[in-house]
Amino acid sequence: MLQPMTAKELEYVADSMSNEDLLIKQCTAVSVGASNQQLRQMCSQMLHTHQQHYQTLLHTLQQHQSMAPTQPQQ
Amino acid sequence: MQQQYAQSILPEEDLAYTVLSDLKRVTREYATAATEAACPDIRQMFTNLLSSTLKMQGELYQVMQSLNMYNPASPVLRQEIDKQLKEYQQTQQKTSQFLQQRMGGQPQGMQAGYGHMVQQQQQHNQQNSHQPYYM
């Protein structure tokens, strides 16, 4: 049973999506820019994980969307 | 192919270091978010994200260390460990006495439980006085 998300939780989820987005871009830069193969491979794996993280955060936001009140609560 | 790698603005160790330090920062943020979450599902999500990020940070660190991109700090001197160990064994002893005083009138169960732990600790100390032991 889900309960409505708090304003604080929304802030953390939004900040986390910014962080994951930055990491996706950084990992892309290393996976195409580094000369060391081990490093390129590692960052390309991490890239996928960060994309999954982003998706998880987005999905949670969607799940809580319908539950959120439209008027301020007492 | 070589030209493709030369496109980056930063040297590769700087790029890798940037990713590593951001993974460290994000790990802390997920830990904070998990402790401050009110919804159980959101706490669980942040806990999972924390564990996954921590794992990546550790793996990247290992790779960077093996490529000599990151040098670990030099080992601490034995005397320093001895000093801390002695101090915290005394702290543990004092806390144990404090608990015995305060819990003197408490039900047997609690007292016995803690007493057992202290006893184990003392035996351990006798067996090996140089190995740190965490409660």
Coordinates of N, CA, C and O in Angstrom, one line a residue, chain B residues 89-104 111 114-115 118 122:
Chain B
Q89 N 39.4 0.6 24.6 CA 39.2 -0.5 25.6 C 38.8 0.1 26.9 O 38.0 -0.5 27.6
Q90 N 39.5 1.2 27.3 CA 39.1 1.8 28.6 C 37.7 2.4 28.5 O 36.9 2.3 29.5
T91 N 37.4 3.0 27.4 CA 36.0 3.6 27.2 C 35.0 2.4 27.4 O 34.0 2.6 28.1
Q92 N 35.3 1.3 26.8 CA 34.3 0.2 26.8 C 34.2 -0.3 28.3 O 33.0 -0.6 28.7
Q93 N 35.3 -0.3 29.0 CA 35.3 -0.7 30.4 C 34.4 0.2 31.2 O 33.6 -0.2 32.0
K94 N 34.6 1.5 31.0 CA 33.9 2.5 31.8 C 32.4 2.4 31.5 O 31.6 2.5 32.4
T95 N 32.0 2.3 30.2 CA 30.6 2.2 29.8 C 30.0 0.9 30.4 O 28.9 1.0 30.9
S96 N 30.8 -0.1 30.5 CA 30.3 -1.3 31.0 C 30.0 -1.2 32.5 O 28.9 -1.6 33.0
Q97 N 30.9 -0.4 33.2 CA 30.6 -0.2 34.7 C 29.4 0.7 34.8 O 28.6 0.5 35.7
F98 N 29.3 1.7 34.0 CA 28.2 2.7 34.0 C 26.8 1.9 33.8 O 25.9 2.1 34.6
L99 N 26.8 1.0 32.9 CA 25.6 0.2 32.6 C 25.3 -0.7 33.8 O 24.1 -0.9 34.2
Q100 N 26.3 -1.3 34.4 CA 26.1 -2.2 35.5 C 25.5 -1.4 36.7 O 24.6 -1.9 37.4
Q101 N 26.0 -0.2 36.9 CA 25.4 0.7 38.0 C 24.0 1.1 37.7 O 23.1 0.9 38.5
R102 N 23.7 1.6 36.5 CA 22.4 2.0 36.1 C 21.4 0.9 36.0 O 20.2 1.1 36.2
M103 N 21.8 -0.2 35.6 CA 20.8 -1.3 35.3 C 20.8 -2.3 36.5 O 20.3 -3.4 36.4
G104 N 21.4 -1.8 37.6 CA 21.4 -2.7 38.8 C 20.0 -3.3 39.2 O 19.9 -4.4 39.5
Q111 N 20.5 -7.4 32.0 CA 21.8 -7.3 32.7 C 22.7 -8.5 32.2 O 23.8 -8.4 31.8
Y114 N 24.0 -8.1 28.6 CA 25.2 -7.2 28.4 C 26.4 -7.8 29.1 O 27.5 -7.8 28.5
G115 N 26.2 -8.4 30.3 CA 27.3 -9.0 31.0 C 28.0 -10.0 30.2 O 29.2 -10.1 30.1
V118 N 30.3 -8.4 27.6 CA 31.5 -7.8 28.2 C 32.5 -9.0 28.5 O 33.7 -8.9 28.2
Q122 N 36.3 -9.5 27.2 CA 37.4 -9.6 28.0 C 38.3 -10.8 27.7 O 39.5 -10.8 27.6

